[in-house]
C-alpha cells in the first residue's frame, strides 16, 4: 500500500473530517457523518481507509457537489490488516486512527447514555405540553459545544438557562428532525 498524498486538499475539508470524528467519539458514538467535496472524495476515502475506518458512501448532492460519507470506527481492522497506520498519511491535519477513536468513544459511552436520556425525557415532556427542566449540576457533563450541537442538529433540542444559570431548560422545537445518530 502506498502513501496517500493529501496535497492540494483544503485543510478546512480535512479539519472538518477530523473534527467530526473527534466530536462523535467525544460523546460516545462510534461513527461520524462527514460531507466531502466530490473533487477530493477519492483521496479522503483512501486516507480514512488507511487509518482503519470503514467508509460508506451515503450519496452525492448535485446541487452542492458534496458527498455524504458514513465513517464507521466501531470495529476497525487490526494493524495486521493495515500495517501502515497513520504514518502513511502525508497530511498537515492530524486525523485520529480508527482504533483510537473507537477506544475514545467507548470511554465516553456514559455521556451518550446521558444524552439519550435527556432526548427521551425532552420528547416526553413535549408530548405533555411542557419543557424539561434540570438543575445545572445534574447536566453539566453534557453542556459543552459538541453535545449541544448534537442535540440541536440531530434532535432539534435547544437548551438555555434560567434562574441565574441554575436551571437548564431543554426544549424540543417544532419542525421535522432527521433521524439522528445514537
mmCIF file of C-alpha atoms in Angstrom:
data_model
loop_
_atom_site.group_PDB
_atom_site.id
_atom_site.type_symbol
_atom_site.label_atom_id
_atom_site.label_comp_id
_atom_site.label_asym_id
_atom_site.label_seq_id
_atom_site.Cartn_x
_atom_site.Cartn_y
_atom_site.Cartn_z
ATOM 1 C CA UNK A 1 0.000 0.000 0.000
ATOM 2 C CA UNK A 2 1.435 3.370 -0.954
ATOM 3 C CA UNK A 3 1.126 6.629 0.889
ATOM 4 C CA UNK A 4 -1.849 8.853 0.199
ATOM 5 C CA UNK A 5 -0.699 12.310 -0.785
ATOM 6 C CA UNK A 6 -3.066 14.822 0.752
ATOM 7 C CA UNK A 7 -1.553 17.824 -1.054
ATOM 8 C CA UNK A 8 -3.955 20.387 -2.501
ATOM 9 C CA UNK A 9 -6.904 19.253 -0.404
ATOM 10 C CA UNK A 10 -8.111 22.306 1.509
ATOM 11 C CA UNK A 11 -7.148 21.992 5.162
ATOM 12 C CA UNK A 12 -10.693 23.053 6.060
ATOM 13 C CA UNK A 13 -12.025 19.835 4.467
ATOM 14 C CA UNK A 14 -9.549 17.665 6.369
ATOM 15 C CA UNK A 15 -10.149 19.578 9.602
ATOM 16 C CA UNK A 16 -13.908 19.052 9.269
ATOM 17 C CA UNK A 17 -13.413 15.312 8.768
ATOM 18 C CA UNK A 18 -11.099 15.143 11.783
ATOM 19 C CA UNK A 19 -13.416 17.292 13.886
ATOM 20 C CA UNK A 20 -16.482 15.194 13.026
ATOM 21 C CA UNK A 21 -14.724 12.001 14.057
ATOM 22 C CA UNK A 22 -13.358 13.511 17.281
ATOM 23 C CA UNK A 23 -16.687 15.098 18.229
ATOM 24 C CA UNK A 24 -18.684 11.905 17.755
ATOM 25 C CA UNK A 25 -16.097 9.911 19.733
ATOM 26 C CA UNK A 26 -16.245 12.571 22.452
ATOM 27 C CA UNK A 27 -19.940 11.876 23.050
ATOM 28 C CA UNK A 28 -19.662 8.099 22.802
ATOM 29 C CA UNK A 29 -20.730 7.486 19.204
ATOM 30 C CA UNK A 30 -18.632 5.107 17.091
ATOM 31 C CA UNK A 31 -19.435 6.675 13.708
ATOM 32 C CA UNK A 32 -19.497 10.092 12.079
ATOM 33 C CA UNK A 33 -21.240 11.573 9.054
ATOM 34 C CA UNK A 34 -18.959 13.828 7.017
ATOM 35 C CA UNK A 35 -19.555 15.872 3.888
ATOM 36 C CA UNK A 36 -16.675 15.956 1.403
ATOM 37 C CA UNK A 37 -16.462 17.935 -1.849
ATOM 38 C CA UNK A 38 -16.617 15.452 -4.725
ATOM 39 C CA UNK A 39 -13.291 16.579 -6.202
ATOM 40 C CA UNK A 40 -11.439 15.383 -3.041
ATOM 41 C CA UNK A 41 -13.593 12.346 -2.334
ATOM 42 C CA UNK A 42 -11.268 9.617 -3.624
ATOM 43 C CA UNK A 43 -8.249 10.835 -1.647
ATOM 44 C CA UNK A 44 -10.219 11.409 1.569
ATOM 45 C CA UNK A 45 -11.840 7.959 1.397
ATOM 46 C CA UNK A 46 -8.470 6.327 0.704
ATOM 47 C CA UNK A 47 -6.901 8.181 3.649
ATOM 48 C CA UNK A 48 -9.704 7.156 6.015
ATOM 49 C CA UNK A 49 -9.356 3.526 4.962
ATOM 50 C CA UNK A 50 -5.614 3.672 5.659
ATOM 51 C CA UNK A 51 -6.455 4.906 9.155
ATOM 52 C CA UNK A 52 -8.687 1.861 9.694
ATOM 53 C CA UNK A 53 -12.152 3.339 9.117
ATOM 54 C CA UNK A 54 -14.951 1.656 7.238
ATOM 55 C CA UNK A 55 -16.376 4.253 4.879
ATOM 56 C CA UNK A 56 -19.839 4.097 3.310
ATOM 57 C CA UNK A 57 -20.959 6.479 0.605
ATOM 58 C CA UNK A 58 -24.404 7.812 1.568
ATOM 59 C CA UNK A 59 -24.882 9.717 -1.663
ATOM 60 C CA UNK A 60 -23.994 12.882 -3.507
ATOM 61 C CA UNK A 61 -25.888 16.127 -3.656
ATOM 62 C CA UNK A 62 -25.650 17.520 -7.201
ATOM 63 C CA UNK A 63 -26.729 20.973 -6.009
ATOM 64 C CA UNK A 64 -23.746 21.321 -3.669
ATOM 65 C CA UNK A 65 -21.222 18.966 -5.336
ATOM 66 C CA UNK A 66 -20.758 17.258 -1.959
ATOM 67 C CA UNK A 67 -20.881 13.617 -0.932
ATOM 68 C CA UNK A 68 -22.062 12.457 2.466
ATOM 69 C CA UNK A 69 -19.947 9.674 3.944
ATOM 70 C CA UNK A 70 -20.622 7.477 6.952
ATOM 71 C CA UNK A 71 -17.296 6.896 8.708
ATOM 72 C CA UNK A 72 -17.604 3.877 10.980
ATOM 73 C CA UNK A 73 -14.991 3.209 13.641
ATOM 74 C CA UNK A 74 -16.930 0.685 15.683
ATOM 75 C CA UNK A 75 -14.894 -2.384 14.697
ATOM 76 C CA UNK A 76 -11.746 -1.141 12.958
ATOM 77 C CA UNK A 77 -9.431 -3.594 11.214
ATOM 78 C CA UNK A 78 -6.381 -4.669 13.149
ATOM 79 C CA UNK A 79 -2.931 -3.301 12.380
ATOM 80 C CA UNK A 80 -2.164 -6.729 10.910
ATOM 81 C CA UNK A 81 -4.616 -5.880 8.102
ATOM 82 C CA UNK A 82 -3.427 -2.260 7.995
ATOM 83 C CA UNK A 83 0.275 -2.291 8.927
ATOM 84 C CA UNK A 84 0.936 1.239 7.668
ATOM 85 C CA UNK A 85 -1.297 3.100 10.126
ATOM 86 C CA UNK A 86 -1.155 6.868 10.441
ATOM 87 C CA UNK A 87 2.468 7.055 9.294
ATOM 88 C CA UNK A 88 1.246 6.509 5.722
ATOM 89 C CA UNK A 89 -0.835 9.668 5.748
ATOM 90 C CA UNK A 90 1.013 12.734 4.474
ATOM 91 C CA UNK A 91 -1.270 15.346 5.927
ATOM 92 C CA UNK A 92 -0.952 18.646 7.767
ATOM 93 C CA UNK A 93 -4.116 17.873 9.746
ATOM 94 C CA UNK A 94 -3.953 15.078 12.284
ATOM 95 C CA UNK A 95 -6.762 12.548 11.952
ATOM 96 C CA UNK A 96 -7.087 10.014 14.746
ATOM 97 C CA UNK A 97 -6.766 6.341 13.779
ATOM 98 C CA UNK A 98 -9.970 4.300 13.905
ATOM 99 C CA UNK A 99 -8.731 2.067 16.703
ATOM 100 C CA UNK A 100 -8.050 5.051 18.965
ATOM 101 C CA UNK A 101 -11.316 6.792 18.027
ATOM 102 C CA UNK A 102 -13.165 3.583 18.883
ATOM 103 C CA UNK A 103 -11.436 3.370 22.286
ATOM 104 C CA UNK A 104 -12.199 7.030 22.968
ATOM 105 C CA UNK A 105 -15.877 6.571 22.063
ATOM 106 C CA UNK A 106 -16.165 3.553 24.364
ATOM 107 C CA UNK A 107 -14.716 5.613 27.233
ATOM 108 C CA UNK A 108 -17.392 8.257 26.685
ATOM 109 C CA UNK A 109 -20.367 5.884 26.406
ATOM 110 C CA UNK A 110 -21.837 7.185 29.702
ATOM 111 C CA UNK A 111 -22.092 10.662 28.201
ATOM 112 C CA UNK A 112 -24.059 9.280 25.256
ATOM 113 C CA UNK A 113 -26.393 7.427 27.614
ATOM 114 C CA UNK A 114 -26.972 10.703 29.488
ATOM 115 C CA UNK A 115 -27.696 12.479 26.187
ATOM 116 C CA UNK A 116 -30.168 9.774 25.164
ATOM 117 C CA UNK A 117 -31.990 10.102 28.477
ATOM 118 C CA UNK A 118 -32.253 13.873 28.002
ATOM 119 C CA UNK A 119 -33.561 13.338 24.447
ATOM 120 C CA UNK A 120 -36.222 10.845 25.550
ATOM 121 C CA UNK A 121 -37.306 12.911 28.541
ATOM 122 C CA UNK A 122 -37.461 16.122 26.471
ATOM 123 C CA UNK A 123 -39.677 14.419 23.895
ATOM 124 C CA UNK A 124 -41.958 13.035 26.605
ATOM 125 C CA UNK A 125 -42.279 16.464 28.206
ATOM 126 C CA UNK A 126 -43.102 17.999 24.796
ATOM 127 C CA UNK A 127 -45.909 15.440 24.342
ATOM 128 C CA UNK A 128 -47.347 16.631 27.673
ATOM 129 C CA UNK A 129 -47.016 20.270 26.601
ATOM 130 C CA UNK A 130 -44.094 21.033 28.932
ATOM 131 C CA UNK A 131 -40.351 21.547 28.742
ATOM 132 C CA UNK A 132 -37.664 19.570 30.542
ATOM 133 C CA UNK A 133 -36.019 21.446 33.408
ATOM 134 C CA UNK A 134 -32.808 20.152 35.017
ATOM 135 C CA UNK A 135 -30.509 21.585 37.654
ATOM 136 C CA UNK A 136 -27.268 22.669 36.017
ATOM 137 C CA UNK A 137 -25.178 20.356 38.250
ATOM 138 C CA UNK A 138 -27.136 17.326 37.010
ATOM 139 C CA UNK A 139 -26.413 18.017 33.327
ATOM 140 C CA UNK A 140 -23.064 19.820 33.448
ATOM 141 C CA UNK A 141 -21.211 16.994 31.666
ATOM 142 C CA UNK A 142 -23.323 17.458 28.517
ATOM 143 C CA UNK A 143 -23.272 21.261 28.404
ATOM 144 C CA UNK A 144 -20.340 21.532 26.015
ATOM 145 C CA UNK A 145 -20.264 22.690 22.410
ATOM 146 C CA UNK A 146 -20.235 19.201 20.860
ATOM 147 C CA UNK A 147 -23.095 17.864 22.950
ATOM 148 C CA UNK A 148 -25.267 20.944 22.470
ATOM 149 C CA UNK A 149 -24.595 20.887 18.733
ATOM 150 C CA UNK A 150 -25.571 17.190 18.634
ATOM 151 C CA UNK A 151 -28.861 17.870 20.431
ATOM 152 C CA UNK A 152 -29.716 20.732 18.080
ATOM 153 C CA UNK A 153 -28.531 19.212 14.813
ATOM 154 C CA UNK A 154 -29.796 15.663 15.188
ATOM 155 C CA UNK A 155 -32.746 16.046 17.571
ATOM 156 C CA UNK A 156 -33.936 19.660 17.288
ATOM 157 C CA UNK A 157 -33.496 20.120 21.045
ATOM 158 C CA UNK A 158 -32.302 23.511 22.243
ATOM 159 C CA UNK A 159 -31.003 24.295 25.708
ATOM 160 C CA UNK A 160 -30.980 27.567 27.614
ATOM 161 C CA UNK A 161 -30.503 28.554 31.231
ATOM 162 C CA UNK A 162 -32.843 30.353 33.639
ATOM 163 C CA UNK A 163 -32.779 31.170 37.357
ATOM 164 C CA UNK A 164 -29.387 32.853 37.121
ATOM 165 C CA UNK A 165 -27.884 29.835 35.369
ATOM 166 C CA UNK A 166 -29.003 27.289 37.977
ATOM 167 C CA UNK A 167 -31.669 25.623 35.798
ATOM 168 C CA UNK A 168 -31.244 24.329 32.259
ATOM 169 C CA UNK A 169 -34.297 24.037 30.048
ATOM 170 C CA UNK A 170 -34.261 21.551 27.167
ATOM 171 C CA UNK A 171 -36.863 22.409 24.579
ATOM 172 C CA UNK A 172 -37.894 20.423 21.515
ATOM 173 C CA UNK A 173 -38.512 22.861 18.685
ATOM 174 C CA UNK A 174 -41.274 22.221 16.186
ATOM 175 C CA UNK A 175 -40.271 21.001 12.758
ATOM 176 C CA UNK A 176 -39.081 17.883 11.066
ATOM 177 C CA UNK A 177 -35.982 16.288 12.523
ATOM 178 C CA UNK A 178 -33.839 13.912 10.520
ATOM 179 C CA UNK A 179 -33.315 10.559 12.182
ATOM 180 C CA UNK A 180 -30.142 11.176 14.186
ATOM 181 C CA UNK A 181 -27.275 9.006 15.260
ATOM 182 C CA UNK A 182 -27.249 7.226 18.523
#
